[in-house]
Short mmCIF file of C-alpha atoms in Angstrom, two decimals:
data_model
loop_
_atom_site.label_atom_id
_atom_site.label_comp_id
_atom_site.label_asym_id
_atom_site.label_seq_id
_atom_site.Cartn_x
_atom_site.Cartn_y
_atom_site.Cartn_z
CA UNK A 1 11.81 20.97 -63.35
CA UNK A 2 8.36 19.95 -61.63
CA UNK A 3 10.43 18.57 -58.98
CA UNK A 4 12.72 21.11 -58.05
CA UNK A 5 9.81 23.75 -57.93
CA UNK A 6 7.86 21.58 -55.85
CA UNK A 7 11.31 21.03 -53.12
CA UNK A 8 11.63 25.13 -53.41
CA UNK A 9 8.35 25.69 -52.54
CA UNK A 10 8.25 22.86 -49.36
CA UNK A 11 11.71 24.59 -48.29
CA UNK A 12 9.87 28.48 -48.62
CA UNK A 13 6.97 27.14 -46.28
CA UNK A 14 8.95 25.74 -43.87
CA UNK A 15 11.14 28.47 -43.38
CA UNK A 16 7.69 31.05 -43.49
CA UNK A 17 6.10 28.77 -40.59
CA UNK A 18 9.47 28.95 -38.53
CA UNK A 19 9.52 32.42 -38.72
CA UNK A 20 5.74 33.22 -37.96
CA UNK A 21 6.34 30.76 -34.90
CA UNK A 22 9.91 32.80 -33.54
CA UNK A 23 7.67 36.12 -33.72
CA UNK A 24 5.03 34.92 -31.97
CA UNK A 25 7.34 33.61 -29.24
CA UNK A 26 8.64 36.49 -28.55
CA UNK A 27 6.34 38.90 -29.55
CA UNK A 28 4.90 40.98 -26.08
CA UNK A 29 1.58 41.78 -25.91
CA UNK A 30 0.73 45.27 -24.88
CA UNK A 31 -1.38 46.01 -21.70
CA UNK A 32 -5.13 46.82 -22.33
CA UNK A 33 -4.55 50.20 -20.00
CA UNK A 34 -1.51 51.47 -22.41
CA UNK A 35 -4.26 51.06 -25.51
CA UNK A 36 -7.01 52.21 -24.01
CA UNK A 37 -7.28 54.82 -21.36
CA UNK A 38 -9.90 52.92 -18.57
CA UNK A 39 -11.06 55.81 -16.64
CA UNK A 40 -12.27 57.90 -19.79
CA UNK A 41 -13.99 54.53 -20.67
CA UNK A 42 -15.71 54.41 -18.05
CA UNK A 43 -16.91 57.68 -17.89
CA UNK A 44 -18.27 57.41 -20.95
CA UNK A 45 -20.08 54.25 -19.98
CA UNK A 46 -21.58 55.79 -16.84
CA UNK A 47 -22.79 58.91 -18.93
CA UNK A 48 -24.34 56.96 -22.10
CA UNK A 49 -27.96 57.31 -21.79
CA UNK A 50 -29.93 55.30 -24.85
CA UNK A 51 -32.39 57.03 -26.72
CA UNK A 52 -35.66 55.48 -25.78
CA UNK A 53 -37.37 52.50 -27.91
CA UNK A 54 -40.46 54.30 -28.89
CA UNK A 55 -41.99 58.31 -28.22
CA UNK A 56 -44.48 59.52 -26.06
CA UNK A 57 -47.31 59.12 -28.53
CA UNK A 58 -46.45 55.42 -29.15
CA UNK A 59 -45.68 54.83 -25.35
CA UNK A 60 -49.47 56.25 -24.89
CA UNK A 61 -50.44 53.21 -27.65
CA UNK A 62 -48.66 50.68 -25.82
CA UNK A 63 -49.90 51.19 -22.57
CA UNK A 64 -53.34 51.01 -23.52
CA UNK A 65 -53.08 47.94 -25.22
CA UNK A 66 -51.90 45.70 -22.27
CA UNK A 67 -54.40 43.16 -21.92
CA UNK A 68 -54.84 42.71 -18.11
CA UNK A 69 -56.37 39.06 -17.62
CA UNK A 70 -55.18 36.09 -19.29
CA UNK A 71 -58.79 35.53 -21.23
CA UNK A 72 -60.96 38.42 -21.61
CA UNK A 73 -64.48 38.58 -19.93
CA UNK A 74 -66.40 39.60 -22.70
CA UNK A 75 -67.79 36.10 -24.09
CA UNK A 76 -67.05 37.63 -27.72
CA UNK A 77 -63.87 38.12 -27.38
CA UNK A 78 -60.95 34.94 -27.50
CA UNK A 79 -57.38 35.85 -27.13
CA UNK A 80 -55.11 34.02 -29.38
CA UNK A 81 -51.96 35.48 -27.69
CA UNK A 82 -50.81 32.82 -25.65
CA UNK A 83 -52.23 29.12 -25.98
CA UNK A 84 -54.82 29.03 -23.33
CA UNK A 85 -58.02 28.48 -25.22
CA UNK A 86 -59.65 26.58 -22.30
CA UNK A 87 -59.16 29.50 -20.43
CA UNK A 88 -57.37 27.05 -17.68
CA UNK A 89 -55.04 29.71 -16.63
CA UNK A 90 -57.59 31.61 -14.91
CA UNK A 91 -58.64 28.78 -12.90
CA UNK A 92 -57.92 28.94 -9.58
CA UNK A 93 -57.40 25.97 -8.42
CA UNK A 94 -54.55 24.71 -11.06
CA UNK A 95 -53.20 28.61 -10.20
CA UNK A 96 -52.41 27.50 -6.41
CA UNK A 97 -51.13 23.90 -7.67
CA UNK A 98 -48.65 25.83 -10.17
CA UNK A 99 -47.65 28.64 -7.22
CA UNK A 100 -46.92 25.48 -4.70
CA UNK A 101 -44.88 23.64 -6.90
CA UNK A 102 -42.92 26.62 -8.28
CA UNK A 103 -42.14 26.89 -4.18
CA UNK A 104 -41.01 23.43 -4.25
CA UNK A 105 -39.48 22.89 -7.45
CA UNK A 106 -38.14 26.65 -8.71
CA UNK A 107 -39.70 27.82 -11.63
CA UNK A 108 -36.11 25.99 -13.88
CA UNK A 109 -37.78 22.56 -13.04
CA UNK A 110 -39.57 23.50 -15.98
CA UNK A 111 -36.97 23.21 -18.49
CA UNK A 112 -36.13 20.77 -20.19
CA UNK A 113 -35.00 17.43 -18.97
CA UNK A 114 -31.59 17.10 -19.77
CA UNK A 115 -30.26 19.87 -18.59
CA UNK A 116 -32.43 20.69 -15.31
CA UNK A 117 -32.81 16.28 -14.44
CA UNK A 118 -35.36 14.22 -13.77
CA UNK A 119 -37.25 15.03 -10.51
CA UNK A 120 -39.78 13.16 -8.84
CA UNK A 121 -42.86 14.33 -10.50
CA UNK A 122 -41.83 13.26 -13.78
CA UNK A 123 -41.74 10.29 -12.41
CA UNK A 124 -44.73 9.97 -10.82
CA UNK A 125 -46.79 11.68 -13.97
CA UNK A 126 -45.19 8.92 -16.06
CA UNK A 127 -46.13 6.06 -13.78
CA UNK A 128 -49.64 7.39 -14.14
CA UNK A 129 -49.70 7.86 -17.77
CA UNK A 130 -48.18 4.62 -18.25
CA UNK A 131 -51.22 3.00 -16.16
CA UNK A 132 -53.83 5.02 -17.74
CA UNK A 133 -53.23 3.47 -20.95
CA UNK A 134 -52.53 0.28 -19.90
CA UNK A 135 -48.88 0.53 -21.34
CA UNK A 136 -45.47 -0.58 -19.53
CA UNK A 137 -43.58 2.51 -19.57
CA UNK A 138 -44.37 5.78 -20.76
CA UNK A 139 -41.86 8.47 -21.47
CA UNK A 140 -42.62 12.24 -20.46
CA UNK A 141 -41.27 15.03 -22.55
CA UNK A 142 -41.28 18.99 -21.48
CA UNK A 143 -41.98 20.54 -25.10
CA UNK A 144 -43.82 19.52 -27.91
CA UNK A 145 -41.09 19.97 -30.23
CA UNK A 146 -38.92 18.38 -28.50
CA UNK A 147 -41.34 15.17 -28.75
CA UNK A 148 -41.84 14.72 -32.36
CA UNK A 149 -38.25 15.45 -33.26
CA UNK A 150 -36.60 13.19 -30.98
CA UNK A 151 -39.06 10.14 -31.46
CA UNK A 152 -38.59 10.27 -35.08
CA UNK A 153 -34.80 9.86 -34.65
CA UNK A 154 -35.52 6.58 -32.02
CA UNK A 155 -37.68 5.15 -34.65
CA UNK A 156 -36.32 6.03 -38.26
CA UNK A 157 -32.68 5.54 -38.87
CA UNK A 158 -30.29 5.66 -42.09
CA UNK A 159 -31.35 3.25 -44.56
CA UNK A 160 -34.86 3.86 -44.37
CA UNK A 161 -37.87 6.11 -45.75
CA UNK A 162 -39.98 8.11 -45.10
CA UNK A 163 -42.90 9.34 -46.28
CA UNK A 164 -44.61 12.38 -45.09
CA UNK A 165 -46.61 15.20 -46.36
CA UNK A 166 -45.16 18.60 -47.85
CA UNK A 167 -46.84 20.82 -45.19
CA UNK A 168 -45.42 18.49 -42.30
CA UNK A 169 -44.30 20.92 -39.49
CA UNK A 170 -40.85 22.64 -38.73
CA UNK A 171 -40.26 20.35 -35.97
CA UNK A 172 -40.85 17.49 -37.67
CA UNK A 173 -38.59 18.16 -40.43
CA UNK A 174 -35.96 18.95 -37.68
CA UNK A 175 -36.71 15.03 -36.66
CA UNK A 176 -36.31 14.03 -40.17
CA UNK A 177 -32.51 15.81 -40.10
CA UNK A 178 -31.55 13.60 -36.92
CA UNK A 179 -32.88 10.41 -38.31
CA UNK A 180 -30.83 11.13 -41.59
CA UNK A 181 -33.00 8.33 -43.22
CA UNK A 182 -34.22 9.27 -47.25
CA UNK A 183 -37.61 11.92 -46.91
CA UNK A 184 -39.99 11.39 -50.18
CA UNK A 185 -42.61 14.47 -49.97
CA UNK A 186 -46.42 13.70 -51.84
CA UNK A 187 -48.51 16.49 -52.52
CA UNK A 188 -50.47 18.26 -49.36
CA UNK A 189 -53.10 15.35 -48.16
CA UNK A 190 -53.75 13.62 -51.67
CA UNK A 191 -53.45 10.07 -50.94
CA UNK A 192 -53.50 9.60 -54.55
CA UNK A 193 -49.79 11.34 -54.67
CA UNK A 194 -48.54 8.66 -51.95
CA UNK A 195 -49.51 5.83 -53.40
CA UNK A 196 -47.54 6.63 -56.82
CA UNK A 197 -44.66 7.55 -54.72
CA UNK A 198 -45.26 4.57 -53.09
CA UNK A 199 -45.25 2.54 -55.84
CA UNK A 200 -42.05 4.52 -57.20
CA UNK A 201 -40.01 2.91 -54.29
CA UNK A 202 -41.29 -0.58 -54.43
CA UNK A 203 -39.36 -0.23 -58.01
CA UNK A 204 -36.39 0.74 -56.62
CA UNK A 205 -36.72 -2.37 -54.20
CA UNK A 206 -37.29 -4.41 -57.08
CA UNK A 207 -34.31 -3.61 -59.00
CA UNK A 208 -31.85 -3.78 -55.53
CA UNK A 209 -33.41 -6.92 -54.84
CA UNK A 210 -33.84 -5.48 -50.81
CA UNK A 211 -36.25 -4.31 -48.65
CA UNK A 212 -36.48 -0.94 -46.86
CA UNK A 213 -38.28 -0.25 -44.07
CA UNK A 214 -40.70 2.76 -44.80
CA UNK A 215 -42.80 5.02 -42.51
CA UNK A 216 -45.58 7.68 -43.04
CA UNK A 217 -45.38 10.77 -40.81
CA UNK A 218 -48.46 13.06 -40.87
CA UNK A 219 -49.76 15.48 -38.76
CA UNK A 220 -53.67 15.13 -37.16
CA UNK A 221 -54.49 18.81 -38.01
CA UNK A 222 -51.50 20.87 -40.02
CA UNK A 223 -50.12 23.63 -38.27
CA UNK A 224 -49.55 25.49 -41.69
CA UNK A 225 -53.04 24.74 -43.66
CA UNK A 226 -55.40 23.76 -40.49
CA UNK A 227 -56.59 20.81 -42.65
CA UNK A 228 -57.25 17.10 -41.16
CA UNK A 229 -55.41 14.82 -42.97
CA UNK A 230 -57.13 12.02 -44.33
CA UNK A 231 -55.91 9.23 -41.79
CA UNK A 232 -59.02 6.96 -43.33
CA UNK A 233 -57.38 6.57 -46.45
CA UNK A 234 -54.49 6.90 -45.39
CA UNK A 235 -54.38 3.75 -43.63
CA UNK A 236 -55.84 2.07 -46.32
#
């Protein structure tokens, strides 16, 4: 009985799919203009004004908040707006560097990497940052994001851990996701946490009889808390 309901139901779907696929053969799409009647469209388009964002007393608010230099003069005062607490944005000289090479380069050289290329400067600053530290080869990234989440994906890989703390930034985590390798979180810089989680996966290693490679990932000063982390101790 099973097997003649499950033939009458094959034979019911085939004949369903053959006669969705005849319809849409010859089924005829109607023309967009016998729908919709264009020229009252686009009157209607060329009349629509938008009522406007905010009113005349908020407009009035706005404009009198626009901060006109990049740092302000008084000595009192920092502006925590954009990231320019050296206040290197007003100096002049880096200004006509940045205005020549915006000439040269386009202001998209500024992109990232991959999709504007590699251009000569990277090069060059890479060379120099590469003999400034005494290193063979130095790699140049245009984002800080982009940094930490790609280099933990070159490093960490599948089978291994990693240990980091449980205010570690978004970015990071976003490296942790591309490495796909195990994350263990300890408590927000207490060494004390680490080292029983730690100990918790030298267990595990005992009882599989293998070794996995493990890595600690912290951050100098956390973006969430603003606390150092304990790099002392946690070396130790």
């Amino acid at each position: 009985m099973g097997r003649v309901l499950q033939d009458n139901l094959l034979d019911f779907i085939i004949g369903f799919t053959l006669i969705a696929v005849c319809f849409l053969l010859t089924y005829k799409k109607k023309k967009i203009g016998s729908i919709i009647d264009l020229p009252i469209l686009n009157k209607r388009i060329l009349e629509y004004k938008p009522e406007p964002l905010v009113n005349d007393k908020e407009a009035n608010l706005l404009t009198r908040a626009i901060i006109e230099s990049s740092m302000p003069k008084d000595p009192g005062c920092l502006n925590l707006a954009k990231v320019n607490y050296m206040n290197l944005l007003d100096n002049e000289d880096l200004r006509k560097k940045a205005e020549e090479c915006i000439r040269t380069y386009g202001v998209g050289s500024c992109g990232p990497r991959g999709f504007y290329g590699t251009i000569d400067v990277h090069i060059d600053l890479e060379n120099k940052i590469a003999e400034f530290l005494d290193l063979e080869e130095t790699v140049l990234y245009s984002y800080g994001f982009s940094t930490i989440s790609s280099a933990i994906g070159a490093y960490c890989k599948k089978n291994d851990y990693i240990f980091c703390d449980e205010e570690i930034s978004f970015a990071t985590v976003q490296g942790f996701l591309a490495s796909r390798s195990a994350v263990i979180y300890f408590n927000h810089n207490n060494t004390e946490d680490l080292e029983k989680k730690l100990e918790e996966i030298k267990l595990v290693e005992k009882e599989k009889n293998k070794k996995f490679r493990k890595f600690l990932i912290v951050e100098g000063i956390y973006l969430k808390t603003g606390k150092i982390c304990p790099l002392p101790k946690l070396i130790e």
